[in-house]
Amino acid sequence: MTETNAVLIGKKPIMNYVLACITTFHGGAKEVSIKARGRAISRAIDVAEVVRHRFLPDVKIKSIGIGTDQFLPQDEGDQATNVSTIEIKLIR
Amino acid sequence: MTETNAVLIGKKPIMNYVLACITTFHGGAKEVSIKARGRAISRAIDVAEVVRHRFLPDVKIKSIGIGTDQFLPQDEGDQATNVSTIEIKLIR
């Protein structure tokens, strides 16, 4: 089994995550997985595009997957909430 | 060349776009392409997930592509703006 380095996208400036990806590749990783949920998804794509086009032109997109995470309600009677997810695998 | 039906994601409620996809498939289309830019990207994934999981279980994701659109500056001296894009191809 190959270990994959994951970068989880949150609310920090995009460059923080870009740097995390670059550092991971420079540390010898062959693959970096960018993961995000909900509104952070568009930022995940920004990160992948900046890494590829501005910093590491030899990095390619291996795969892009989307999915749904379900959050169960805290109280009975509430509805479960669905949140979309994305995983972008970059490979060098 | 196969003609592809595109659904462009904007700011309307997600269900509007879900309905557009379903209608296109019911009209006999074999393939629907969901396209979005910038912050609408996470909504594009929501649309694809709702279509697949809630309405049309026989619809599969054919491919997901990401890219960058560049907007040239209106005035000289301004910098060009980059906006990320996504295209999700659904197939039946």
PDB file of C-alpha atoms in Angstrom:
ATOM      1  CA  MET A   1       0.000   0.000   0.000  1.00  0.00           C
ATOM      2  CA  THR A   2       1.329   3.419  -0.922  1.00  0.00           C
ATOM      3  CA  GLU A   3       1.078   6.125   1.661  1.00  0.00           C
ATOM      4  CA  THR A   4      -0.467   9.309   0.332  1.00  0.00           C
ATOM      5  CA  ASN A   5       0.260  12.735   1.696  1.00  0.00           C
ATOM      6  CA  ALA A   6      -2.967  14.657   2.165  1.00  0.00           C
ATOM      7  CA  VAL A   7      -3.370  18.423   2.267  1.00  0.00           C
ATOM      8  CA  LEU A   8      -6.723  19.386   3.776  1.00  0.00           C
ATOM      9  CA  ILE A   9      -8.090  22.702   2.521  1.00  0.00           C
ATOM     10  CA  GLY A  10      -9.597  25.042   5.118  1.00  0.00           C
ATOM     11  CA  LYS A  11     -10.005  28.791   5.424  1.00  0.00           C
ATOM     12  CA  LYS A  12      -6.384  29.927   5.360  1.00  0.00           C
ATOM     13  CA  PRO A  13      -4.932  31.863   2.391  1.00  0.00           C
ATOM     14  CA  ILE A  14      -4.490  29.669  -0.687  1.00  0.00           C
ATOM     15  CA  MET A  15      -0.710  30.166  -0.665  1.00  0.00           C
ATOM     16  CA  ASN A  16      -0.447  28.330   2.679  1.00  0.00           C
ATOM     17  CA  TYR A  17      -1.827  25.186   1.056  1.00  0.00           C
ATOM     18  CA  VAL A  18       0.209  25.688  -2.118  1.00  0.00           C
ATOM     19  CA  LEU A  19       3.336  25.827   0.063  1.00  0.00           C
ATOM     20  CA  ALA A  20       2.256  22.686   1.914  1.00  0.00           C
ATOM     21  CA  CYS A  21       1.966  20.826  -1.406  1.00  0.00           C
ATOM     22  CA  ILE A  22       5.327  22.087  -2.683  1.00  0.00           C
ATOM     23  CA  THR A  23       7.057  21.205   0.591  1.00  0.00           C
ATOM     24  CA  THR A  24       5.614  17.697   0.482  1.00  0.00           C
ATOM     25  CA  PHE A  25       6.818  17.153  -3.097  1.00  0.00           C
ATOM     26  CA  HIS A  26      10.256  18.579  -2.233  1.00  0.00           C
ATOM     27  CA  GLY A  27      10.381  16.153   0.703  1.00  0.00           C
ATOM     28  CA  GLY A  28      10.388  13.344  -1.842  1.00  0.00           C
ATOM     29  CA  ALA A  29       6.668  12.545  -2.117  1.00  0.00           C
ATOM     30  CA  LYS A  30       5.538  11.186  -5.481  1.00  0.00           C
ATOM     31  CA  GLU A  31       1.881  11.921  -4.791  1.00  0.00           C
ATOM     32  CA  VAL A  32      -0.049  14.591  -2.900  1.00  0.00           C
ATOM     33  CA  SER A  33      -3.771  14.414  -2.280  1.00  0.00           C
ATOM     34  CA  ILE A  34      -5.679  17.712  -1.943  1.00  0.00           C
ATOM     35  CA  LYS A  35      -8.938  17.263  -0.051  1.00  0.00           C
ATOM     36  CA  ALA A  36     -11.771  19.693   0.622  1.00  0.00           C
ATOM     37  CA  ARG A  37     -15.413  19.826   1.651  1.00  0.00           C
ATOM     38  CA  GLY A  38     -18.248  22.237   0.923  1.00  0.00           C
ATOM     39  CA  ARG A  39     -17.268  25.786   0.071  1.00  0.00           C
ATOM     40  CA  ALA A  40     -13.561  25.016   0.353  1.00  0.00           C
ATOM     41  CA  ILE A  41     -13.840  22.928  -2.832  1.00  0.00           C
ATOM     42  CA  SER A  42     -13.242  25.847  -5.206  1.00  0.00           C
ATOM     43  CA  ARG A  43     -10.150  26.738  -3.161  1.00  0.00           C
ATOM     44  CA  ALA A  44      -8.861  23.167  -3.538  1.00  0.00           C
ATOM     45  CA  ILE A  45      -8.959  23.604  -7.311  1.00  0.00           C
ATOM     46  CA  ASP A  46      -7.226  26.995  -7.014  1.00  0.00           C
ATOM     47  CA  VAL A  47      -4.447  25.297  -5.009  1.00  0.00           C
ATOM     48  CA  ALA A  48      -4.019  22.491  -7.571  1.00  0.00           C
ATOM     49  CA  GLU A  49      -3.936  24.989 -10.451  1.00  0.00           C
ATOM     50  CA  VAL A  50      -1.388  27.297  -8.784  1.00  0.00           C
ATOM     51  CA  VAL A  51       0.889  24.380  -7.854  1.00  0.00           C
ATOM     52  CA  ARG A  52       0.791  23.007 -11.397  1.00  0.00           C
ATOM     53  CA  HIS A  53       0.994  26.181 -13.426  1.00  0.00           C
ATOM     54  CA  ARG A  54       3.113  28.491 -11.324  1.00  0.00           C
ATOM     55  CA  PHE A  55       5.479  26.324  -9.286  1.00  0.00           C
ATOM     56  CA  LEU A  56       5.820  22.694 -10.370  1.00  0.00           C
ATOM     57  CA  PRO A  57       5.134  22.233 -14.101  1.00  0.00           C
ATOM     58  CA  ASP A  58       6.160  18.570 -13.900  1.00  0.00           C
ATOM     59  CA  VAL A  59       3.239  17.828 -11.571  1.00  0.00           C
ATOM     60  CA  LYS A  60       0.217  16.232 -13.234  1.00  0.00           C
ATOM     61  CA  ILE A  61      -3.315  15.490 -12.111  1.00  0.00           C
ATOM     62  CA  LYS A  62      -3.597  11.766 -11.475  1.00  0.00           C
ATOM     63  CA  SER A  63      -7.287  11.730 -10.639  1.00  0.00           C
ATOM     64  CA  ILE A  64     -10.175  13.834  -9.360  1.00  0.00           C
ATOM     65  CA  GLY A  65     -12.908  12.282  -7.269  1.00  0.00           C
ATOM     66  CA  ILE A  66     -16.082  13.757  -5.838  1.00  0.00           C
ATOM     67  CA  GLY A  67     -18.341  12.417  -3.132  1.00  0.00           C
ATOM     68  CA  THR A  68     -20.789  13.216  -0.370  1.00  0.00           C
ATOM     69  CA  ASP A  69     -20.221  13.217   3.394  1.00  0.00           C
ATOM     70  CA  GLN A  70     -23.311  12.817   5.513  1.00  0.00           C
ATOM     71  CA  PHE A  71     -23.561  14.477   8.899  1.00  0.00           C
ATOM     72  CA  LEU A  72     -26.014  12.843  11.253  1.00  0.00           C
ATOM     73  CA  PRO A  73     -28.304  15.197  13.173  1.00  0.00           C
ATOM     74  CA  GLN A  74     -27.418  16.204  16.723  1.00  0.00           C
ATOM     75  CA  ASP A  75     -31.031  16.103  17.862  1.00  0.00           C
ATOM     76  CA  GLU A  76     -33.718  13.667  16.880  1.00  0.00           C
ATOM     77  CA  GLY A  77     -36.075  15.084  14.273  1.00  0.00           C
ATOM     78  CA  ASP A  78     -33.387  17.135  12.584  1.00  0.00           C
ATOM     79  CA  GLN A  79     -32.460  16.076   9.074  1.00  0.00           C
ATOM     80  CA  ALA A  80     -29.061  14.721   8.138  1.00  0.00           C
ATOM     81  CA  THR A  81     -26.912  17.211   6.244  1.00  0.00           C
ATOM     82  CA  ASN A  82     -25.033  16.313   3.079  1.00  0.00           C
ATOM     83  CA  VAL A  83     -21.771  17.995   2.182  1.00  0.00           C
ATOM     84  CA  SER A  84     -19.971  17.506  -1.134  1.00  0.00           C
ATOM     85  CA  THR A  85     -16.298  16.570  -1.102  1.00  0.00           C
ATOM     86  CA  ILE A  86     -13.455  16.586  -3.592  1.00  0.00           C
ATOM     87  CA  GLU A  87     -10.114  14.826  -3.714  1.00  0.00           C
ATOM     88  CA  ILE A  88      -7.526  15.925  -6.278  1.00  0.00           C
ATOM     89  CA  LYS A  89      -4.522  13.619  -6.556  1.00  0.00           C
ATOM     90  CA  LEU A  90      -1.397  15.276  -7.895  1.00  0.00           C
ATOM     91  CA  ILE A  91       1.492  13.127  -9.083  1.00  0.00           C
ATOM     92  CA  ARG A  92       5.052  13.947  -9.977  1.00  0.00           C
TER      93      ARG A  92
ATOM     94  CA  MET B   1     -18.176  14.666 -33.090  1.00  0.00           C
ATOM     95  CA  THR B   2     -20.697  14.133 -30.330  1.00  0.00           C
ATOM     96  CA  GLU B   3     -22.689  17.107 -29.199  1.00  0.00           C
ATOM     97  CA  THR B   4     -22.614  17.615 -25.457  1.00  0.00           C
ATOM     98  CA  ASN B   5     -25.357  19.278 -23.471  1.00  0.00           C
ATOM     99  CA  ALA B   6     -23.859  21.759 -21.039  1.00  0.00           C
ATOM    100  CA  VAL B   7     -25.429  23.029 -17.818  1.00  0.00           C
ATOM    101  CA  LEU B   8     -23.689  26.187 -16.603  1.00  0.00           C
ATOM    102  CA  ILE B   9     -23.835  26.671 -12.834  1.00  0.00           C
ATOM    103  CA  GLY B  10     -24.614  30.170 -11.569  1.00  0.00           C
ATOM    104  CA  LYS B  11     -26.214  31.597  -8.465  1.00  0.00           C
ATOM    105  CA  LYS B  12     -29.675  30.056  -8.657  1.00  0.00           C
ATOM    106  CA  PRO B  13     -30.845  27.369  -6.198  1.00  0.00           C
ATOM    107  CA  ILE B  14     -29.122  24.025  -6.760  1.00  0.00           C
ATOM    108  CA  MET B  15     -32.411  22.302  -7.597  1.00  0.00           C
ATOM    109  CA  ASN B  16     -32.815  24.478 -10.715  1.00  0.00           C
ATOM    110  CA  TYR B  17     -29.637  23.002 -12.154  1.00  0.00           C
ATOM    111  CA  VAL B  18     -30.495  19.488 -10.964  1.00  0.00           C
ATOM    112  CA  LEU B  19     -33.773  19.785 -12.831  1.00  0.00           C
ATOM    113  CA  ALA B  20     -31.959  21.058 -15.948  1.00  0.00           C
ATOM    114  CA  CYS B  21     -29.725  17.954 -15.889  1.00  0.00           C
ATOM    115  CA  ILE B  22     -32.636  15.567 -15.357  1.00  0.00           C
ATOM    116  CA  THR B  23     -34.663  17.195 -18.135  1.00  0.00           C
ATOM    117  CA  THR B  24     -31.733  16.909 -20.529  1.00  0.00           C
ATOM    118  CA  PHE B  25     -31.279  13.210 -19.746  1.00  0.00           C
ATOM    119  CA  HIS B  26     -35.020  12.593 -20.070  1.00  0.00           C
ATOM    120  CA  GLY B  27     -34.872  14.328 -23.444  1.00  0.00           C
ATOM    121  CA  GLY B  28     -32.664  11.501 -24.633  1.00  0.00           C
ATOM    122  CA  ALA B  29     -29.191  12.891 -23.977  1.00  0.00           C
ATOM    123  CA  LYS B  30     -26.512  10.317 -23.218  1.00  0.00           C
ATOM    124  CA  GLU B  31     -24.166  12.874 -21.746  1.00  0.00           C
ATOM    125  CA  VAL B  32     -24.526  16.091 -19.740  1.00  0.00           C
ATOM    126  CA  SER B  33     -21.641  18.401 -18.953  1.00  0.00           C
ATOM    127  CA  ILE B  34     -21.849  20.488 -15.758  1.00  0.00           C
ATOM    128  CA  LYS B  35     -19.609  23.543 -15.914  1.00  0.00           C
ATOM    129  CA  ALA B  36     -18.749  26.127 -13.273  1.00  0.00           C
ATOM    130  CA  ARG B  37     -16.224  28.809 -12.440  1.00  0.00           C
ATOM    131  CA  GLY B  38     -14.881  30.235  -9.174  1.00  0.00           C
ATOM    132  CA  ARG B  39     -17.166  29.964  -6.170  1.00  0.00           C
ATOM    133  CA  ALA B  40     -19.848  28.161  -8.153  1.00  0.00           C
ATOM    134  CA  ILE B  41     -17.562  25.120  -8.370  1.00  0.00           C
ATOM    135  CA  SER B  42     -18.706  23.605  -5.068  1.00  0.00           C
ATOM    136  CA  ARG B  43     -22.306  23.995  -6.259  1.00  0.00           C
ATOM    137  CA  ALA B  44     -21.471  22.128  -9.468  1.00  0.00           C
ATOM    138  CA  ILE B  45     -20.377  19.157  -7.369  1.00  0.00           C
ATOM    139  CA  ASP B  46     -23.536  19.431  -5.259  1.00  0.00           C
ATOM    140  CA  VAL B  47     -25.593  19.273  -8.475  1.00  0.00           C
ATOM    141  CA  ALA B  48     -23.719  16.214  -9.769  1.00  0.00           C
ATOM    142  CA  GLU B  49     -24.083  14.430  -6.431  1.00  0.00           C
ATOM    143  CA  VAL B  50     -27.803  15.154  -6.096  1.00  0.00           C
ATOM    144  CA  VAL B  51     -28.514  14.037  -9.684  1.00  0.00           C
ATOM    145  CA  ARG B  52     -26.594  10.776  -9.186  1.00  0.00           C
ATOM    146  CA  HIS B  53     -27.669   9.837  -5.688  1.00  0.00           C
ATOM    147  CA  ARG B  54     -31.185  11.137  -5.421  1.00  0.00           C
ATOM    148  CA  PHE B  55     -32.702  11.085  -8.909  1.00  0.00           C
ATOM    149  CA  LEU B  56     -30.821   9.102 -11.529  1.00  0.00           C
ATOM    150  CA  PRO B  57     -28.833   6.220  -9.996  1.00  0.00           C
ATOM    151  CA  ASP B  58     -27.902   4.919 -13.466  1.00  0.00           C
ATOM    152  CA  VAL B  59     -25.963   8.107 -14.203  1.00  0.00           C
ATOM    153  CA  LYS B  60     -22.191   7.799 -13.767  1.00  0.00           C
ATOM    154  CA  ILE B  61     -19.360  10.310 -13.761  1.00  0.00           C
ATOM    155  CA  LYS B  62     -17.495  10.003 -17.035  1.00  0.00           C
ATOM    156  CA  SER B  63     -14.764  12.506 -16.250  1.00  0.00           C
ATOM    157  CA  ILE B  64     -13.907  15.529 -14.147  1.00  0.00           C
ATOM    158  CA  GLY B  65     -11.604  18.205 -15.482  1.00  0.00           C
ATOM    159  CA  ILE B  66     -10.241  21.350 -13.875  1.00  0.00           C
ATOM    160  CA  GLY B  67      -8.652  24.366 -15.476  1.00  0.00           C
ATOM    161  CA  THR B  68      -7.966  28.077 -15.255  1.00  0.00           C
ATOM    162  CA  ASP B  69      -9.626  30.935 -17.137  1.00  0.00           C
ATOM    163  CA  GLN B  70      -7.631  34.117 -17.418  1.00  0.00           C
ATOM    164  CA  PHE B  71      -9.342  37.493 -17.483  1.00  0.00           C
ATOM    165  CA  LEU B  72      -7.292  40.219 -19.088  1.00  0.00           C
ATOM    166  CA  PRO B  73      -7.229  43.546 -17.243  1.00  0.00           C
ATOM    167  CA  GLN B  74      -9.582  46.335 -18.309  1.00  0.00           C
ATOM    168  CA  ASP B  75      -7.001  49.037 -17.689  1.00  0.00           C
ATOM    169  CA  GLU B  76      -3.310  48.920 -18.403  1.00  0.00           C
ATOM    170  CA  GLY B  77      -1.285  48.293 -15.272  1.00  0.00           C
ATOM    171  CA  ASP B  78      -3.909  46.053 -13.698  1.00  0.00           C
ATOM    172  CA  GLN B  79      -3.004  42.413 -13.320  1.00  0.00           C
ATOM    173  CA  ALA B  80      -4.761  39.592 -15.139  1.00  0.00           C
ATOM    174  CA  THR B  81      -7.117  37.623 -12.919  1.00  0.00           C
ATOM    175  CA  ASN B  82      -7.185  33.832 -12.856  1.00  0.00           C
ATOM    176  CA  VAL B  83     -10.361  31.922 -12.123  1.00  0.00           C
ATOM    177  CA  SER B  84     -10.503  28.161 -11.631  1.00  0.00           C
ATOM    178  CA  THR B  85     -13.008  26.124 -13.605  1.00  0.00           C
ATOM    179  CA  ILE B  86     -14.493  22.663 -13.403  1.00  0.00           C
ATOM    180  CA  GLU B  87     -16.275  20.445 -15.896  1.00  0.00           C
ATOM    181  CA  ILE B  88     -18.069  17.329 -14.675  1.00  0.00           C
ATOM    182  CA  LYS B  89     -19.261  15.012 -17.430  1.00  0.00           C
ATOM    183  CA  LEU B  90     -22.163  12.788 -16.472  1.00  0.00           C
ATOM    184  CA  ILE B  91     -23.032   9.821 -18.650  1.00  0.00           C
ATOM    185  CA  ARG B  92     -26.011   7.533 -18.733  1.00  0.00           C
TER     186      ARG B  92
END
